[in-house]
mmCIF file of C-alpha atoms in Angstrom:
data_model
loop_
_atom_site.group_PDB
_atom_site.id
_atom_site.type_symbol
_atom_site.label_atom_id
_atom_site.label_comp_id
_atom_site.label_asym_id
_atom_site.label_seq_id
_atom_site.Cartn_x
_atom_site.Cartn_y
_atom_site.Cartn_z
ATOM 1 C CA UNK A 1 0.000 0.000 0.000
ATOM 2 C CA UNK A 2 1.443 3.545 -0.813
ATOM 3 C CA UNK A 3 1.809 6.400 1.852
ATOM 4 C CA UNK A 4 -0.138 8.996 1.187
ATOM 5 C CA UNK A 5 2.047 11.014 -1.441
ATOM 6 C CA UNK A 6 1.632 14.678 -1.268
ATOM 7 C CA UNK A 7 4.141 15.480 -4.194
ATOM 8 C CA UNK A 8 4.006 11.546 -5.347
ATOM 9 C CA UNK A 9 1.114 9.573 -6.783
ATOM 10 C CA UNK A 10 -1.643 8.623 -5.005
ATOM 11 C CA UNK A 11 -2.700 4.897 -4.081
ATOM 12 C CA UNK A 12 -5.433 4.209 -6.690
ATOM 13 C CA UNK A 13 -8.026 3.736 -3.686
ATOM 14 C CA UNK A 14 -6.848 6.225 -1.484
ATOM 15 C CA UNK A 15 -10.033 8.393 -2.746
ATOM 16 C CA UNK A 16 -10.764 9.615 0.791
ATOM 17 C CA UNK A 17 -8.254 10.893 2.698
ATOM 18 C CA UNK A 18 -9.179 12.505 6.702
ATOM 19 C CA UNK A 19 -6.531 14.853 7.950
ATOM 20 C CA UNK A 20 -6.531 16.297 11.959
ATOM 21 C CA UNK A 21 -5.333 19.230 12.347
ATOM 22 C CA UNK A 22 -5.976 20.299 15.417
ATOM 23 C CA UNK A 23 -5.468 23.989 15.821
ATOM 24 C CA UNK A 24 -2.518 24.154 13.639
ATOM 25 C CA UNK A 25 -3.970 25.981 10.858
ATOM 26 C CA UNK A 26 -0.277 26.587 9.167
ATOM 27 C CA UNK A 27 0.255 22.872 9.072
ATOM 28 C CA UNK A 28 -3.004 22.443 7.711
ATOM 29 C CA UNK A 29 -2.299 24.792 5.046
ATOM 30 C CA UNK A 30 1.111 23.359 4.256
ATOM 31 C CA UNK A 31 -0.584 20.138 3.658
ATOM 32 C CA UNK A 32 -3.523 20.861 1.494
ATOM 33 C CA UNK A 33 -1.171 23.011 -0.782
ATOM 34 C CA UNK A 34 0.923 19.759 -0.758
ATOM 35 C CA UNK A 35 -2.412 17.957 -1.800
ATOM 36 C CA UNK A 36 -3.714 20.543 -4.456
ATOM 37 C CA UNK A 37 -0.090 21.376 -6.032
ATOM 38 C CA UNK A 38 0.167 17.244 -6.417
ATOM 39 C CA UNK A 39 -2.536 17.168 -8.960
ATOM 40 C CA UNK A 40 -2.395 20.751 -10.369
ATOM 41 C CA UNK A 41 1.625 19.869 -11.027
ATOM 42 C CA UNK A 42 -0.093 17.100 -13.345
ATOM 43 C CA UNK A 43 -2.379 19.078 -15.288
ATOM 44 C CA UNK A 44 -5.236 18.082 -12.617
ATOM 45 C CA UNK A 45 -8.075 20.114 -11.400
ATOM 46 C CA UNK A 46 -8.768 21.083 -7.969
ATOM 47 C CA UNK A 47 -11.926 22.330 -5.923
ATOM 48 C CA UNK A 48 -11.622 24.007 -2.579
ATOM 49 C CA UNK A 49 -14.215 24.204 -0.246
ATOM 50 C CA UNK A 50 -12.873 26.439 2.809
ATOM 51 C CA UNK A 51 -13.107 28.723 5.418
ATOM 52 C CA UNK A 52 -12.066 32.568 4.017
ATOM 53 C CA UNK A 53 -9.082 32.397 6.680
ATOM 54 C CA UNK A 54 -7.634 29.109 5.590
ATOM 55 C CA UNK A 55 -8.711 29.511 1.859
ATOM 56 C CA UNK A 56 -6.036 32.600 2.323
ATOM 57 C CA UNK A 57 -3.433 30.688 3.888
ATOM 58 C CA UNK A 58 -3.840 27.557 1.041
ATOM 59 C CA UNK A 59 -3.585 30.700 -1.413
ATOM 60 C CA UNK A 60 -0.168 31.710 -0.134
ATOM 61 C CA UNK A 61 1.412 28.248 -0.569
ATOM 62 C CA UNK A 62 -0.021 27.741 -3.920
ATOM 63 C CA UNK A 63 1.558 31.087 -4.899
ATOM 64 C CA UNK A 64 4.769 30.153 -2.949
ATOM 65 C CA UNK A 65 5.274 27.255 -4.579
ATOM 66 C CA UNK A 66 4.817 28.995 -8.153
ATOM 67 C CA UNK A 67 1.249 28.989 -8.971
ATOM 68 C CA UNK A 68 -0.541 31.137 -10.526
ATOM 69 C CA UNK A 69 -4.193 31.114 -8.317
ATOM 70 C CA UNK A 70 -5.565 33.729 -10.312
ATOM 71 C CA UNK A 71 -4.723 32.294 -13.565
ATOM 72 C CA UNK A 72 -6.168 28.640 -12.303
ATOM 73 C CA UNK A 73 -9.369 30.001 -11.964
ATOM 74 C CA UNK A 74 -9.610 31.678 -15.065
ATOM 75 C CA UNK A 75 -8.667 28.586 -16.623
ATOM 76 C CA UNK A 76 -11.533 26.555 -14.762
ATOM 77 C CA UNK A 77 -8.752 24.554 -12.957
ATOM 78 C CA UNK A 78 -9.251 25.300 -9.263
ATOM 79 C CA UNK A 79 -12.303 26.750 -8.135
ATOM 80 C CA UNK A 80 -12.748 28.194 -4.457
ATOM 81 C CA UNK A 81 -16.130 27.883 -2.639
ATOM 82 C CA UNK A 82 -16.858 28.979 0.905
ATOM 83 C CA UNK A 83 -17.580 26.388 3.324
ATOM 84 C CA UNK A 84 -19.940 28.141 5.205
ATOM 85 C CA UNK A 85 -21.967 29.530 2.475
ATOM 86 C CA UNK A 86 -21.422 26.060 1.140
ATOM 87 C CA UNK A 87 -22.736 24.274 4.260
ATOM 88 C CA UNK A 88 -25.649 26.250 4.565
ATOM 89 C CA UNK A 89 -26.689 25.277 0.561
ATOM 90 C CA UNK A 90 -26.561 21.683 1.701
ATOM 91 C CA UNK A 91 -28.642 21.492 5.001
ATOM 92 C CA UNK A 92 -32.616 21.005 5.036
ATOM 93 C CA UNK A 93 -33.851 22.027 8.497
ATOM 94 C CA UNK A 94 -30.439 21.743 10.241
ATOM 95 C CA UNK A 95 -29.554 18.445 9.023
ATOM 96 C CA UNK A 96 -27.571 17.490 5.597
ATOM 97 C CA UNK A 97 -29.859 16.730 2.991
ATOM 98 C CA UNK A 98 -28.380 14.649 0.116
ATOM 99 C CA UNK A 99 -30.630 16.561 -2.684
ATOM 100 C CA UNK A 100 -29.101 19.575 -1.854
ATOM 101 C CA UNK A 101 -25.465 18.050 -1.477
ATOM 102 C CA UNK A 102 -25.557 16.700 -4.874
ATOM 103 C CA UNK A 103 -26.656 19.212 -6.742
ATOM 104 C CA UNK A 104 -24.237 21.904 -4.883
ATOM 105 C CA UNK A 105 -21.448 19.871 -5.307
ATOM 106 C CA UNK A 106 -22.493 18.693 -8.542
ATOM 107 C CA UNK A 107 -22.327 21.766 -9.597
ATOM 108 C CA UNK A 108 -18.762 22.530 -8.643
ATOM 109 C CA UNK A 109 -17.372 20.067 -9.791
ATOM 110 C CA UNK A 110 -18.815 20.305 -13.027
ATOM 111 C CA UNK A 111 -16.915 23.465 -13.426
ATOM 112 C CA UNK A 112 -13.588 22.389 -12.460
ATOM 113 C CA UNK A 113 -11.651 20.811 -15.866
ATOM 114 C CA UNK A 114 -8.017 19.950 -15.507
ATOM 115 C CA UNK A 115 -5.910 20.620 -18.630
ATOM 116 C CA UNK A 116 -4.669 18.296 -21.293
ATOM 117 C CA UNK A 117 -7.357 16.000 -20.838
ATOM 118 C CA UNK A 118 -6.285 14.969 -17.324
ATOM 119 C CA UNK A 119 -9.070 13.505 -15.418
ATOM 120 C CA UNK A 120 -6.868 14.214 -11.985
ATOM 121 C CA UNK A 121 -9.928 16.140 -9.610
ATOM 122 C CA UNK A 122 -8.843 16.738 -6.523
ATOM 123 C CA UNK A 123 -11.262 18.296 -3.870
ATOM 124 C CA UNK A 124 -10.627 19.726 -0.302
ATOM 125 C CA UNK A 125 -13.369 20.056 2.129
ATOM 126 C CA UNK A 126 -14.037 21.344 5.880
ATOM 127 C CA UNK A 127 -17.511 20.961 5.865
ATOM 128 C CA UNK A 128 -17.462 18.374 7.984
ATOM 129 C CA UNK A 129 -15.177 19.708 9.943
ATOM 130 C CA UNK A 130 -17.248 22.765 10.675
ATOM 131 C CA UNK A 131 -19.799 20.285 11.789
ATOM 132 C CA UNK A 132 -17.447 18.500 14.126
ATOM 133 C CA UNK A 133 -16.542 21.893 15.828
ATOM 134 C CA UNK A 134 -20.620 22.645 16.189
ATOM 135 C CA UNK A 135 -20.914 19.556 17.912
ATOM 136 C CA UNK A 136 -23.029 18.094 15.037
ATOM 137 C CA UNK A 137 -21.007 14.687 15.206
ATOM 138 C CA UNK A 138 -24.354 12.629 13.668
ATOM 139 C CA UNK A 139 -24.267 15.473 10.546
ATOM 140 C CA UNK A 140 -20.662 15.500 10.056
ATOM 141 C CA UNK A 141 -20.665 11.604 9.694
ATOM 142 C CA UNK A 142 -24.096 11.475 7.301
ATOM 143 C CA UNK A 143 -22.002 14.428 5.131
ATOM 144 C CA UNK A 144 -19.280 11.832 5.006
ATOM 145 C CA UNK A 145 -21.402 9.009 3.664
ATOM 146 C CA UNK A 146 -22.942 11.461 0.927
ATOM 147 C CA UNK A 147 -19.287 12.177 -0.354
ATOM 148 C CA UNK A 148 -18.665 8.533 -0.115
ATOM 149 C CA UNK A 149 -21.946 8.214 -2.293
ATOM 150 C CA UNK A 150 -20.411 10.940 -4.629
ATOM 151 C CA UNK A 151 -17.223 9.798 -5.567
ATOM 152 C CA UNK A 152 -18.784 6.738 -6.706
ATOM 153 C CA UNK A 153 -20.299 8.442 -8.952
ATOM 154 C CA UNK A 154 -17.500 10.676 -9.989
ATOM 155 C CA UNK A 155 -13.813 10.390 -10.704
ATOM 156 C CA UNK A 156 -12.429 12.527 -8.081
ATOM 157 C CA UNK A 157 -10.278 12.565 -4.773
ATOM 158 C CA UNK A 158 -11.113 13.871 -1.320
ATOM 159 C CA UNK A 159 -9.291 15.563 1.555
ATOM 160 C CA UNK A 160 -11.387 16.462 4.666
ATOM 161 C CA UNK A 161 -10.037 18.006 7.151
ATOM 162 C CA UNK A 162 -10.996 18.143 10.852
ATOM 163 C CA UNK A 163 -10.017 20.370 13.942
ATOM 164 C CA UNK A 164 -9.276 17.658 15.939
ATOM 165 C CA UNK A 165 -6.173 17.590 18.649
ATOM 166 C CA UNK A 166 -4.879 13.974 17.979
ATOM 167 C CA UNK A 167 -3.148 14.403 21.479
ATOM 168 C CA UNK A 168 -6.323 15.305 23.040
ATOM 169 C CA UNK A 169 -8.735 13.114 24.616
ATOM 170 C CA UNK A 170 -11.168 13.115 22.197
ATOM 171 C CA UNK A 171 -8.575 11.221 20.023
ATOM 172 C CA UNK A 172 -9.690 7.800 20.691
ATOM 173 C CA UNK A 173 -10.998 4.857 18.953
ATOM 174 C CA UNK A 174 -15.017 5.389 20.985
ATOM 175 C CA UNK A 175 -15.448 8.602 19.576
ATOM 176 C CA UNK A 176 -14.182 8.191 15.903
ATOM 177 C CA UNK A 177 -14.854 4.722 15.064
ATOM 178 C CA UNK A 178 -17.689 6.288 12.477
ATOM 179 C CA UNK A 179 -15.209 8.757 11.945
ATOM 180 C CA UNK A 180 -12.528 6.723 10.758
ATOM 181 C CA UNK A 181 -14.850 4.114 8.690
ATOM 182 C CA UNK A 182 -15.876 6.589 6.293
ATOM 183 C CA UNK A 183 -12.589 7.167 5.045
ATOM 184 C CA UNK A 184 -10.121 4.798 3.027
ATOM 185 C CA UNK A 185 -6.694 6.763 4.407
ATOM 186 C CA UNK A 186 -5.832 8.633 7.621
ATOM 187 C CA UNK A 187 -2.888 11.392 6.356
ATOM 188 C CA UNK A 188 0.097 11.714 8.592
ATOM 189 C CA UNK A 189 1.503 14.913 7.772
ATOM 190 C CA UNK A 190 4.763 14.179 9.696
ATOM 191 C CA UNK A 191 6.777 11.601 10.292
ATOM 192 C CA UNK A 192 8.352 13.245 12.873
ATOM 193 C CA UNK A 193 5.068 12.419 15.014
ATOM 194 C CA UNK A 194 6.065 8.932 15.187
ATOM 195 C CA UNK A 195 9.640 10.486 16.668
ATOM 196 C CA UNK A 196 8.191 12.492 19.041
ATOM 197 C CA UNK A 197 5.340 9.621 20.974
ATOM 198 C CA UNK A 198 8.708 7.293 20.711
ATOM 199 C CA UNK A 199 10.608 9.583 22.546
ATOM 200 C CA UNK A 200 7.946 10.151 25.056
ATOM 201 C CA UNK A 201 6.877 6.519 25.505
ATOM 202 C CA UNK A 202 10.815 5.606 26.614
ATOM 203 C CA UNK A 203 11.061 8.447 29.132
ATOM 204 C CA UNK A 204 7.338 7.746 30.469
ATOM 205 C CA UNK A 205 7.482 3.590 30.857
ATOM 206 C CA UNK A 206 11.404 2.823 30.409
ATOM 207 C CA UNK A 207 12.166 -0.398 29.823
ATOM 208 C CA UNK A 208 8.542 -1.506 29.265
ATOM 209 C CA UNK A 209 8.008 0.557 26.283
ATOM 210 C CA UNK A 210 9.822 -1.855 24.127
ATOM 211 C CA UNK A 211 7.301 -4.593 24.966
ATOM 212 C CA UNK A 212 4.331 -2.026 24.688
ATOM 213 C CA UNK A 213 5.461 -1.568 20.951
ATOM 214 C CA UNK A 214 4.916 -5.323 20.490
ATOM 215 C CA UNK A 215 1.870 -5.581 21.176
ATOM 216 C CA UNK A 216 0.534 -2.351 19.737
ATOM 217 C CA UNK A 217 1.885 -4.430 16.479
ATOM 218 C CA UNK A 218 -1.603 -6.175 16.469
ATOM 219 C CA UNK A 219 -4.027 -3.753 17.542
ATOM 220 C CA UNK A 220 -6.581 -3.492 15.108
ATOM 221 C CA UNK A 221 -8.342 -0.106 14.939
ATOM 222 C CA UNK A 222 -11.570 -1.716 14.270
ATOM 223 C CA UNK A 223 -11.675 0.164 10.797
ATOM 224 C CA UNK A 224 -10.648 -0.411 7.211
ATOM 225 C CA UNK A 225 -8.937 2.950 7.249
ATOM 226 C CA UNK A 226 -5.486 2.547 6.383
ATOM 227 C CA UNK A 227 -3.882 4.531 9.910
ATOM 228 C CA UNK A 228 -0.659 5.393 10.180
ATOM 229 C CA UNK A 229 1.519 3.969 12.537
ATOM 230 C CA UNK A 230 2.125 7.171 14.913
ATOM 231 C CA UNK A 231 -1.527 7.617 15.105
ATOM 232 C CA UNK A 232 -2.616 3.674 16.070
ATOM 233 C CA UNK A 233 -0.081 4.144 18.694
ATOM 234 C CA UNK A 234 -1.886 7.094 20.287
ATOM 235 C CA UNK A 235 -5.153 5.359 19.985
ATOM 236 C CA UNK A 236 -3.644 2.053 21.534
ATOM 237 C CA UNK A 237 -2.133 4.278 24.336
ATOM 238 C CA UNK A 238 -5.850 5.646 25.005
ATOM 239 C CA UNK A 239 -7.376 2.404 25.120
ATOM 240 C CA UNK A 240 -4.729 -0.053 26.966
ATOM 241 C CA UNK A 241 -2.721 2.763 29.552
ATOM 242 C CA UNK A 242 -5.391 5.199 30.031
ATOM 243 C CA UNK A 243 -3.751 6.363 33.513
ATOM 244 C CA UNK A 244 -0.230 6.996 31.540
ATOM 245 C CA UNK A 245 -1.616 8.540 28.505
ATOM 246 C CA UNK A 246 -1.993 11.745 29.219
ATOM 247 C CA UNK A 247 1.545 12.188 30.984
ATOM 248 C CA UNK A 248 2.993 9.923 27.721
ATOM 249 C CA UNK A 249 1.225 12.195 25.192
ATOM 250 C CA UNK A 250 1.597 15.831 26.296
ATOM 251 C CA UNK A 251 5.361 14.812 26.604
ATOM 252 C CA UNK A 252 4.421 13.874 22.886
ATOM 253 C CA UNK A 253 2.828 16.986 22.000
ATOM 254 C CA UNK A 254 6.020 19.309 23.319
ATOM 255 C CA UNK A 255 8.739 17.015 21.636
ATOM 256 C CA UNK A 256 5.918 17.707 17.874
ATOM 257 C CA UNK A 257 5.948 21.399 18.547
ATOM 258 C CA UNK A 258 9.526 21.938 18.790
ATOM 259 C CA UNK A 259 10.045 19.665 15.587
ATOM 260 C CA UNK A 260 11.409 22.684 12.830
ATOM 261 C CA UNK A 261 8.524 22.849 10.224
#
């Protein structure tokens, strides 16, 4: 199975990618640009459905990186849609309503083409992720199975993004099993997470920690999500040493922060 790329090629069913952010909106940023540049490199076409805030900050690294955002939308290449004007088009009476969902983001992506006959659509969404942050966990997961219904009917990939801390406690397998399900790859943005609960897990258990990586070896996330390994360590830590976790990951957290970007 291929890690998820961002500047490589994609696993042909990694269609549905879920990214945590947290509330590190640069990061965030860093890695959709990573996402969108990917397909736009190859003559792809790419729809962005965003706050205004992080829409600006995706902007910047397109632009950084040499692109022309301006001249991709005149082009019909990338088109930019806010995701609160977006998620209001798509709700009936508070609740998503998959008539409205379809032919909203129907629509969009019937106006993004990518040159030279590339049929490379990528799509980035926080729709959901505004949902999540209302406390509309129920919607958020029913918007997930209507992209899921979408993207079987289109040729296009998907990168939703949530602000969730994945060293907080609501990181854990209870509260995103539904979560997790409705997505074929969880994206690790940096392997230096993997360093940094490592680090943290010797200084916290000692000598058990090597045994403790054994057996996280088999844990099964209960999901067909394809998880990265930093990130089933966190949930295993949740589950199996609840009374060390917190100590083991905020250790975790500090060694991440420091990592140079």
């Amino acid at each position: 199975m291929a890690t998820p790329e961002f500047g490589y090629a994609v696993a042909k069913d990694e269609s549905h990618v879920l990214h945590l952010y947290g509330d590190d909106d640069a990061r965030l940023a860093r890695d959709v640009g990573d996402y969108l540049r990917a397909g736009l490199s190859r003559g792809g076409g790419a729809l962005v459905i965003a706050t205004r805030e992080h829409q600006a900050q995706i902007w910047a690294e397109l632009e950084a990186a040499g692109y022309s955002c301006a001249e991709a939308e005149r082009t019909g290449r990338l088109l930019r849609l806010d995701a609160h004007q977006t998620l209001e088009q798509v709700l009936r009476a508070g609740k998503p309503d998959w008539a409205l969902f379809e032919a909203t983001i129907n629509r969009a992506l019937e106006q993004v083409q990518g040159s030279s006959g590339s049929a490379d659509r990528r799509a980035f969404g926080e729709l959901v992720g505004l949902l999540w942050k209302a406390g509309e966990l129920a919607a958020a997961i029913e918007l997930e199975v209507f992209w899921n219904q979408l993207l079987k009917q289109h040729s296009f990939r998907l990168f939703c993004a949530y602000p969730i801390d994945i060293f907080g406690g609501e990181f854990r397998i209870g509260n995103l099993s539904s979560l997790l399900s409705a997505h074929t790859h969880f994206f690790s943005s940096n392997p230096a997470l993997e360093v940094a609960v490592n680090r943290a897990l010797d200084e916290v258990l000692g000598p058990r920690a090597a045994r403790m990586r054994e057996v996280m070896e088999t844990m099964a996330t209960g999901s067909s999500t394809v998880v990265p390994r930093a990130e089933r360590m966190i949930l295993w830590l949740r589950n199996m040493v609840p009374d060390q976790a917190d100590e083991i990951l905020e250790r975790a957290r500090q060694y991440y922060r420091a990592t140079p970007n």
